[in-house]
PDB file of C-alpha atoms in Angstrom:
ATOM      1  CA  UNK A  45      51.198  54.140 -77.413  1.00 56.00           C
ATOM      2  CA  UNK A  46      53.824  51.592 -76.260  1.00 64.00           C
ATOM      3  CA  UNK A  47      56.024  50.146 -78.913  1.00 72.00           C
ATOM      4  CA  UNK A  48      55.689  46.347 -79.422  1.00 78.00           C
ATOM      5  CA  UNK A  49      58.263  43.854 -80.724  1.00 85.00           C
ATOM      6  CA  UNK A  50      57.682  40.109 -81.492  1.00 87.00           C
ATOM      7  CA  UNK A  51      60.248  37.758 -79.676  1.00 86.00           C
ATOM      8  CA  UNK A  52      61.064  34.331 -80.848  1.00 83.00           C
ATOM      9  CA  UNK A  53      61.618  31.926 -77.908  1.00 85.00           C
ATOM     10  CA  UNK A  54      62.015  28.165 -77.577  1.00 83.00           C
ATOM     11  CA  UNK A  55      60.675  26.151 -74.680  1.00 82.00           C
ATOM     12  CA  UNK A  56      63.327  24.262 -72.621  1.00 80.00           C
ATOM     13  CA  UNK A  57      63.481  21.717 -69.879  1.00 75.00           C
ATOM     14  CA  UNK A  58      64.887  22.220 -66.417  1.00 69.00           C
ATOM     15  CA  UNK A  59      68.465  20.928 -66.522  1.00 66.00           C
ATOM     16  CA  UNK A  60      71.705  21.305 -64.534  1.00 62.00           C
ATOM     17  CA  UNK A  61      74.291  24.131 -64.521  1.00 68.00           C
ATOM     18  CA  UNK A  62      76.492  22.330 -67.073  1.00 70.00           C
ATOM     19  CA  UNK A  63      73.481  22.437 -69.446  1.00 69.00           C
ATOM     20  CA  UNK A  64      73.023  26.163 -68.836  1.00 74.00           C
ATOM     21  CA  UNK A  65      76.719  26.922 -69.437  1.00 76.00           C
ATOM     22  CA  UNK A  66      76.556  25.006 -72.763  1.00 74.00           C
ATOM     23  CA  UNK A  67      73.490  27.003 -73.720  1.00 77.00           C
ATOM     24  CA  UNK A  68      75.282  30.233 -73.124  1.00 76.00           C
ATOM     25  CA  UNK A  69      78.391  28.967 -75.108  1.00 76.00           C
ATOM     26  CA  UNK A  70      75.817  28.379 -77.971  1.00 80.00           C
ATOM     27  CA  UNK A  71      74.908  32.098 -77.721  1.00 80.00           C
ATOM     28  CA  UNK A  72      71.600  31.455 -76.234  1.00 84.00           C
ATOM     29  CA  UNK A  73      70.100  32.824 -73.048  1.00 86.00           C
ATOM     30  CA  UNK A  74      67.926  30.837 -70.500  1.00 86.00           C
ATOM     31  CA  UNK A  75      64.881  32.537 -69.086  1.00 87.00           C
ATOM     32  CA  UNK A  76      61.556  32.109 -67.253  1.00 88.00           C
ATOM     33  CA  UNK A  77      58.212  33.362 -68.438  1.00 88.00           C
ATOM     34  CA  UNK A  78      56.013  34.327 -65.493  1.00 88.00           C
ATOM     35  CA  UNK A  79      52.287  34.509 -66.471  1.00 83.00           C
ATOM     36  CA  UNK A  80      50.110  36.956 -64.544  1.00 77.00           C
ATOM     37  CA  UNK A  81      47.780  33.979 -63.674  1.00 73.00           C
ATOM     38  CA  UNK A  82      50.641  31.860 -62.083  1.00 71.00           C
ATOM     39  CA  UNK A  83      51.661  29.627 -64.967  1.00 76.00           C
ATOM     40  CA  UNK A  84      55.447  29.593 -65.368  1.00 84.00           C
ATOM     41  CA  UNK A  85      57.342  28.288 -68.335  1.00 85.00           C
ATOM     42  CA  UNK A  86      61.100  27.805 -68.934  1.00 86.00           C
ATOM     43  CA  UNK A  87      62.490  29.078 -72.356  1.00 87.00           C
ATOM     44  CA  UNK A  88      65.644  29.984 -74.207  1.00 85.00           C
ATOM     45  CA  UNK A  89      66.272  32.793 -76.562  1.00 87.00           C
ATOM     46  CA  UNK A  90      69.150  33.624 -78.840  1.00 88.00           C
ATOM     47  CA  UNK A  91      71.476  36.523 -77.986  1.00 85.00           C
ATOM     48  CA  UNK A  92      70.879  38.232 -81.246  1.00 87.00           C
ATOM     49  CA  UNK A  93      67.154  38.153 -80.622  1.00 87.00           C
ATOM     50  CA  UNK A  94      67.619  39.998 -77.286  1.00 84.00           C
ATOM     51  CA  UNK A  95      69.946  42.562 -78.961  1.00 84.00           C
ATOM     52  CA  UNK A  96      67.304  43.269 -81.569  1.00 87.00           C
ATOM     53  CA  UNK A  97      64.562  43.540 -79.006  1.00 85.00           C
ATOM     54  CA  UNK A  98      66.689  46.131 -77.020  1.00 80.00           C
ATOM     55  CA  UNK A  99      67.520  48.106 -80.174  1.00 83.00           C
ATOM     56  CA  UNK A 100      63.803  48.282 -81.066  1.00 83.00           C
ATOM     57  CA  UNK A 101      63.093  50.468 -78.056  1.00 79.00           C
ATOM     58  CA  UNK A 102      59.889  48.535 -77.336  1.00 83.00           C
ATOM     59  CA  UNK A 103      58.323  48.201 -73.988  1.00 83.00           C
ATOM     60  CA  UNK A 104      55.759  45.431 -74.751  1.00 88.00           C
ATOM     61  CA  UNK A 105      56.928  42.141 -76.396  1.00 89.00           C
ATOM     62  CA  UNK A 106      54.837  39.437 -78.036  1.00 89.00           C
ATOM     63  CA  UNK A 107      55.952  35.804 -77.614  1.00 87.00           C
ATOM     64  CA  UNK A 108      54.413  32.420 -78.360  1.00 80.00           C
ATOM     65  CA  UNK A 109      54.180  30.699 -75.072  1.00 66.00           C
ATOM     66  CA  UNK A 110      52.352  27.431 -74.537  1.00 63.00           C
ATOM     67  CA  UNK A 111      51.021  27.583 -78.100  1.00 72.00           C
ATOM     68  CA  UNK A 112      49.369  30.982 -77.890  1.00 77.00           C
ATOM     69  CA  UNK A 113      50.456  34.658 -78.260  1.00 83.00           C
ATOM     70  CA  UNK A 114      51.223  36.459 -75.016  1.00 85.00           C
ATOM     71  CA  UNK A 115      52.092  40.053 -74.344  1.00 89.00           C
ATOM     72  CA  UNK A 116      55.097  40.298 -71.927  1.00 89.00           C
ATOM     73  CA  UNK A 117      57.510  42.780 -70.441  1.00 89.00           C
ATOM     74  CA  UNK A 118      61.014  42.389 -69.152  1.00 84.00           C
ATOM     75  CA  UNK A 119      60.706  41.562 -65.452  1.00 80.00           C
ATOM     76  CA  UNK A 120      64.470  41.283 -64.795  1.00 82.00           C
ATOM     77  CA  UNK A 121      67.713  40.908 -66.750  1.00 84.00           C
ATOM     78  CA  UNK A 122      70.827  39.393 -65.125  1.00 86.00           C
ATOM     79  CA  UNK A 123      74.328  40.243 -66.407  1.00 86.00           C
ATOM     80  CA  UNK A 124      77.666  38.618 -65.865  1.00 82.00           C
ATOM     81  CA  UNK A 125      79.641  40.699 -63.307  1.00 87.00           C
ATOM     82  CA  UNK A 126      82.884  40.705 -65.480  1.00 88.00           C
ATOM     83  CA  UNK A 127      81.757  40.368 -69.226  1.00 84.00           C
ATOM     84  CA  UNK A 128      78.443  42.213 -68.677  1.00 82.00           C
ATOM     85  CA  UNK A 129      76.823  39.771 -71.099  1.00 83.00           C
ATOM     86  CA  UNK A 130      73.159  38.808 -70.440  1.00 85.00           C
ATOM     87  CA  UNK A 131      73.074  35.458 -68.682  1.00 86.00           C
ATOM     88  CA  UNK A 132      69.336  35.065 -67.750  1.00 87.00           C
ATOM     89  CA  UNK A 133      66.114  36.946 -68.502  1.00 89.00           C
ATOM     90  CA  UNK A 134      62.702  36.825 -66.933  1.00 90.00           C
ATOM     91  CA  UNK A 135      59.608  37.758 -68.829  1.00 89.00           C
ATOM     92  CA  UNK A 136      56.353  38.769 -67.110  1.00 90.00           C
ATOM     93  CA  UNK A 137      53.013  38.153 -68.877  1.00 89.00           C
ATOM     94  CA  UNK A 138      50.659  41.088 -68.732  1.00 90.00           C
ATOM     95  CA  UNK A 139      46.952  41.688 -69.059  1.00 90.00           C
ATOM     96  CA  UNK A 140      46.525  44.490 -71.449  1.00 89.00           C
ATOM     97  CA  UNK A 141      43.501  45.625 -69.543  1.00 92.00           C
ATOM     98  CA  UNK A 142      45.071  45.872 -66.088  1.00 92.00           C
ATOM     99  CA  UNK A 143      47.770  48.478 -64.895  1.00 93.00           C
ATOM    100  CA  UNK A 144      51.380  47.280 -64.186  1.00 91.00           C
ATOM    101  CA  UNK A 145      54.221  48.875 -62.456  1.00 91.00           C
ATOM    102  CA  UNK A 146      57.297  49.583 -64.537  1.00 90.00           C
ATOM    103  CA  UNK A 147      60.433  51.708 -64.403  1.00 90.00           C
ATOM    104  CA  UNK A 148      60.752  54.304 -67.107  1.00 92.00           C
ATOM    105  CA  UNK A 149      64.004  56.171 -68.075  1.00 92.00           C
ATOM    106  CA  UNK A 150      64.132  59.893 -67.284  1.00 96.00           C
ATOM    107  CA  UNK A 151      65.205  62.440 -69.749  1.00 96.00           C
ATOM    108  CA  UNK A 152      66.388  65.646 -68.158  1.00 97.00           C
ATOM    109  CA  UNK A 153      65.593  68.777 -70.334  1.00 96.00           C
ATOM    110  CA  UNK A 154      67.207  72.169 -70.042  1.00 95.00           C
ATOM    111  CA  UNK A 155      70.103  73.774 -68.145  1.00 96.00           C
ATOM    112  CA  UNK A 156      69.362  74.616 -64.494  1.00 96.00           C
ATOM    113  CA  UNK A 157      69.589  78.268 -63.571  1.00 95.00           C
ATOM    114  CA  UNK A 158      71.779  77.228 -60.670  1.00 94.00           C
ATOM    115  CA  UNK A 159      74.334  76.075 -63.200  1.00 94.00           C
ATOM    116  CA  UNK A 160      74.114  78.739 -65.915  1.00 93.00           C
ATOM    117  CA  UNK A 161      74.015  81.796 -63.576  1.00 94.00           C
ATOM    118  CA  UNK A 162      75.199  80.619 -60.134  1.00 91.00           C
ATOM    119  CA  UNK A 163      78.137  78.266 -61.118  1.00 91.00           C
ATOM    120  CA  UNK A 164      76.661  75.145 -59.546  1.00 93.00           C
ATOM    121  CA  UNK A 165      76.841  71.547 -60.791  1.00 95.00           C
ATOM    122  CA  UNK A 166      74.052  68.983 -61.552  1.00 95.00           C
ATOM    123  CA  UNK A 167      74.049  65.891 -59.332  1.00 96.00           C
ATOM    124  CA  UNK A 168      71.780  63.090 -60.750  1.00 96.00           C
ATOM    125  CA  UNK A 169      70.322  60.782 -58.207  1.00 96.00           C
ATOM    126  CA  UNK A 170      67.863  58.779 -60.345  1.00 96.00           C
ATOM    127  CA  UNK A 171      67.926  57.900 -64.077  1.00 95.00           C
ATOM    128  CA  UNK A 172      64.599  56.168 -64.044  1.00 95.00           C
ATOM    129  CA  UNK A 173      61.152  56.535 -62.303  1.00 96.00           C
ATOM    130  CA  UNK A 174      58.686  53.824 -61.522  1.00 95.00           C
ATOM    131  CA  UNK A 175      55.143  54.335 -62.608  1.00 96.00           C
ATOM    132  CA  UNK A 176      51.912  52.398 -62.821  1.00 95.00           C
ATOM    133  CA  UNK A 177      49.876  52.368 -66.100  1.00 94.00           C
ATOM    134  CA  UNK A 178      48.190  50.122 -68.629  1.00 93.00           C
ATOM    135  CA  UNK A 179      50.565  48.189 -70.764  1.00 90.00           C
ATOM    136  CA  UNK A 180      49.410  49.961 -73.880  1.00 88.00           C
ATOM    137  CA  UNK A 181      50.182  53.383 -72.364  1.00 91.00           C
ATOM    138  CA  UNK A 182      53.871  52.652 -71.285  1.00 90.00           C
ATOM    139  CA  UNK A 183      55.929  55.607 -72.463  1.00 89.00           C
ATOM    140  CA  UNK A 184      59.452  55.400 -73.983  1.00 86.00           C
ATOM    141  CA  UNK A 185      60.723  57.835 -71.446  1.00 91.00           C
ATOM    142  CA  UNK A 186      59.612  60.730 -69.035  1.00 95.00           C
ATOM    143  CA  UNK A 187      60.962  64.158 -69.639  1.00 95.00           C
ATOM    144  CA  UNK A 188      61.645  66.327 -66.708  1.00 96.00           C
ATOM    145  CA  UNK A 189      62.292  70.082 -67.102  1.00 96.00           C
ATOM    146  CA  UNK A 190      65.158  71.121 -64.819  1.00 96.00           C
ATOM    147  CA  UNK A 191      65.755  74.644 -66.230  1.00 96.00           C
ATOM    148  CA  UNK A 192      64.203  76.460 -63.205  1.00 95.00           C
ATOM    149  CA  UNK A 193      66.232  74.615 -60.563  1.00 96.00           C
ATOM    150  CA  UNK A 194      68.404  77.037 -58.616  1.00 96.00           C
ATOM    151  CA  UNK A 195      71.586  76.435 -56.622  1.00 95.00           C
ATOM    152  CA  UNK A 196      70.753  74.406 -53.515  1.00 94.00           C
ATOM    153  CA  UNK A 197      67.356  73.154 -54.971  1.00 96.00           C
ATOM    154  CA  UNK A 198      66.276  69.758 -56.199  1.00 96.00           C
ATOM    155  CA  UNK A 199      63.463  68.002 -57.937  1.00 97.00           C
ATOM    156  CA  UNK A 200      61.691  65.232 -56.218  1.00 97.00           C
ATOM    157  CA  UNK A 201      59.619  62.423 -57.807  1.00 97.00           C
ATOM    158  CA  UNK A 202      56.418  64.007 -56.471  1.00 96.00           C
ATOM    159  CA  UNK A 203      57.131  67.155 -58.468  1.00 96.00           C
ATOM    160  CA  UNK A 204      56.904  65.411 -61.843  1.00 95.00           C
ATOM    161  CA  UNK A 205      53.610  66.047 -63.702  1.00 92.00           C
ATOM    162  CA  UNK A 206      52.769  62.509 -65.024  1.00 93.00           C
ATOM    163  CA  UNK A 207      49.262  63.166 -66.366  1.00 89.00           C
ATOM    164  CA  UNK A 208      46.045  61.212 -65.825  1.00 92.00           C
ATOM    165  CA  UNK A 209      47.239  57.928 -67.409  1.00 93.00           C
ATOM    166  CA  UNK A 210      50.110  57.380 -65.081  1.00 96.00           C
ATOM    167  CA  UNK A 211      50.349  56.859 -61.216  1.00 96.00           C
ATOM    168  CA  UNK A 212      53.674  57.488 -59.363  1.00 97.00           C
ATOM    169  CA  UNK A 213      55.138  54.322 -57.585  1.00 97.00           C
ATOM    170  CA  UNK A 214      58.540  55.749 -56.708  1.00 96.00           C
ATOM    171  CA  UNK A 215      58.427  57.552 -53.221  1.00 96.00           C
ATOM    172  CA  UNK A 216      57.376  61.136 -53.665  1.00 96.00           C
ATOM    173  CA  UNK A 217      60.217  62.565 -51.612  1.00 96.00           C
ATOM    174  CA  UNK A 218      62.800  60.758 -53.692  1.00 96.00           C
ATOM    175  CA  UNK A 219      65.325  63.257 -55.089  1.00 96.00           C
ATOM    176  CA  UNK A 220      65.703  62.849 -58.879  1.00 97.00           C
ATOM    177  CA  UNK A 221      68.431  65.498 -59.178  1.00 97.00           C
ATOM    178  CA  UNK A 222      69.892  68.589 -57.441  1.00 96.00           C
ATOM    179  CA  UNK A 223      72.167  71.617 -58.112  1.00 96.00           C
ATOM    180  CA  UNK A 224      75.009  71.843 -55.610  1.00 95.00           C
ATOM    181  CA  UNK A 225      78.121  73.936 -55.083  1.00 91.00           C
ATOM    182  CA  UNK A 226      81.247  72.857 -56.817  1.00 84.00           C
ATOM    183  CA  UNK A 227      83.485  71.021 -54.448  1.00 75.00           C
ATOM    184  CA  UNK A 228      87.029  72.423 -54.372  1.00 68.00           C
ATOM    185  CA  UNK A 229      89.734  70.356 -52.808  1.00 63.00           C
ATOM    186  CA  UNK A 230      92.005  72.345 -50.629  1.00 66.00           C
ATOM    187  CA  UNK A 231      95.785  71.711 -50.665  1.00 65.00           C
ATOM    188  CA  UNK A 232      97.276  71.359 -47.123  1.00 68.00           C
ATOM    189  CA  UNK A 233      99.671  74.250 -46.216  1.00 65.00           C
ATOM    190  CA  UNK A 234     102.896  73.220 -44.542  1.00 63.00           C
ATOM    191  CA  UNK A 235     103.981  75.589 -41.809  1.00 62.00           C
ATOM    192  CA  UNK A 236     107.625  76.166 -42.623  1.00 59.00           C
ATOM    193  CA  UNK A 237     108.329  77.445 -39.101  1.00 58.00           C
ATOM    194  CA  UNK A 238     107.021  74.102 -37.519  1.00 53.00           C
ATOM    195  CA  UNK A 239     108.988  72.136 -40.077  1.00 51.00           C
ATOM    196  CA  UNK A 240     112.166  74.063 -39.195  1.00 49.00           C
ATOM    197  CA  UNK A 241     111.486  73.562 -35.446  1.00 51.00           C
ATOM    198  CA  UNK A 242     110.957  69.813 -36.098  1.00 51.00           C
ATOM    199  CA  UNK A 243     114.288  69.612 -37.883  1.00 50.00           C
ATOM    200  CA  UNK A 244     116.106  71.374 -35.116  1.00 47.00           C
ATOM    201  CA  UNK A 245     114.512  69.173 -32.566  1.00 46.00           C
ATOM    202  CA  UNK A 246     115.750  66.142 -34.444  1.00 51.00           C
ATOM    203  CA  UNK A 247     119.234  67.575 -34.587  1.00 47.00           C
ATOM    204  CA  UNK A 248     119.228  68.303 -30.951  1.00 49.00           C
ATOM    205  CA  UNK A 249     118.034  64.829 -30.251  1.00 45.00           C
ATOM    206  CA  UNK A 250     120.765  63.284 -32.367  1.00 47.00           C
ATOM    207  CA  UNK A 251     123.419  65.482 -30.604  1.00 46.00           C
ATOM    208  CA  UNK A 252     122.068  64.275 -27.190  1.00 45.00           C
ATOM    209  CA  UNK A 253     122.319  60.767 -28.260  1.00 47.00           C
ATOM    210  CA  UNK A 254     125.817  61.281 -29.603  1.00 50.00           C
ATOM    211  CA  UNK A 255     126.893  62.815 -26.320  1.00 48.00           C
ATOM    212  CA  UNK A 256     125.217  59.992 -24.388  1.00 48.00           C
ATOM    213  CA  UNK A 257     127.219  57.453 -26.508  1.00 46.00           C
ATOM    214  CA  UNK A 258     130.488  59.352 -25.844  1.00 49.00           C
ATOM    215  CA  UNK A 259     129.779  59.383 -22.154  1.00 49.00           C
ATOM    216  CA  UNK A 260     129.070  55.714 -22.106  1.00 45.00           C
ATOM    217  CA  UNK A 261     132.246  54.983 -24.034  1.00 45.00           C
ATOM    218  CA  UNK A 262     134.285  56.972 -21.594  1.00 44.00           C
ATOM    219  CA  UNK A 263     132.601  55.153 -18.672  1.00 45.00           C
ATOM    220  CA  UNK A 264     133.548  51.776 -20.197  1.00 43.00           C
ATOM    221  CA  UNK A 265     137.260  52.854 -20.677  1.00 43.00           C
ATOM    222  CA  UNK A 266     137.325  53.790 -17.073  1.00 40.00           C
TER     223      UNK A 266
END
């Protein structure tokens, strides 16, 4: 069953960018609550509250919005491109009786045979997979056994056994991971003969230039 965590949020008014900057300087994060029935509410939440929510490992969050308790999930989180601090968050209200689509972290289990016996390396393409399920059934993660993956093989999203409670949303042919050959960088080999010929050619060219200069000088003196 999905973990739940209670979030404390404050309603806010729509204001300009100067207000939003001040809000962030006060260690608060602006956000928008999107109700599944189309009712949107602006809110703000403390930075520490978000940190505690993330550390809780919960998938479903309970907030008091518009005077009543609502179950929500993180719809999107925006980060500052330099500091990587959270600068905006969207919450999406969910109906506990209706399936929702959500991305779940993948935990890869085991060592591929292509690595242990064939000297390959693991290439990870996806670290999460999108599924559809009831909010109360949202898993903390999805384990994918990769121990039987040989060199040159991969595991696609459609290969994962999700069970009856979950429906795959990610494209079935999306590669989650693969085992490939180790890439060895080759060092260019310099042909000493060509190098020597090149140096000789340069010397000959310099000699010819010198001779031409001498001839020109002689012609000028005449």
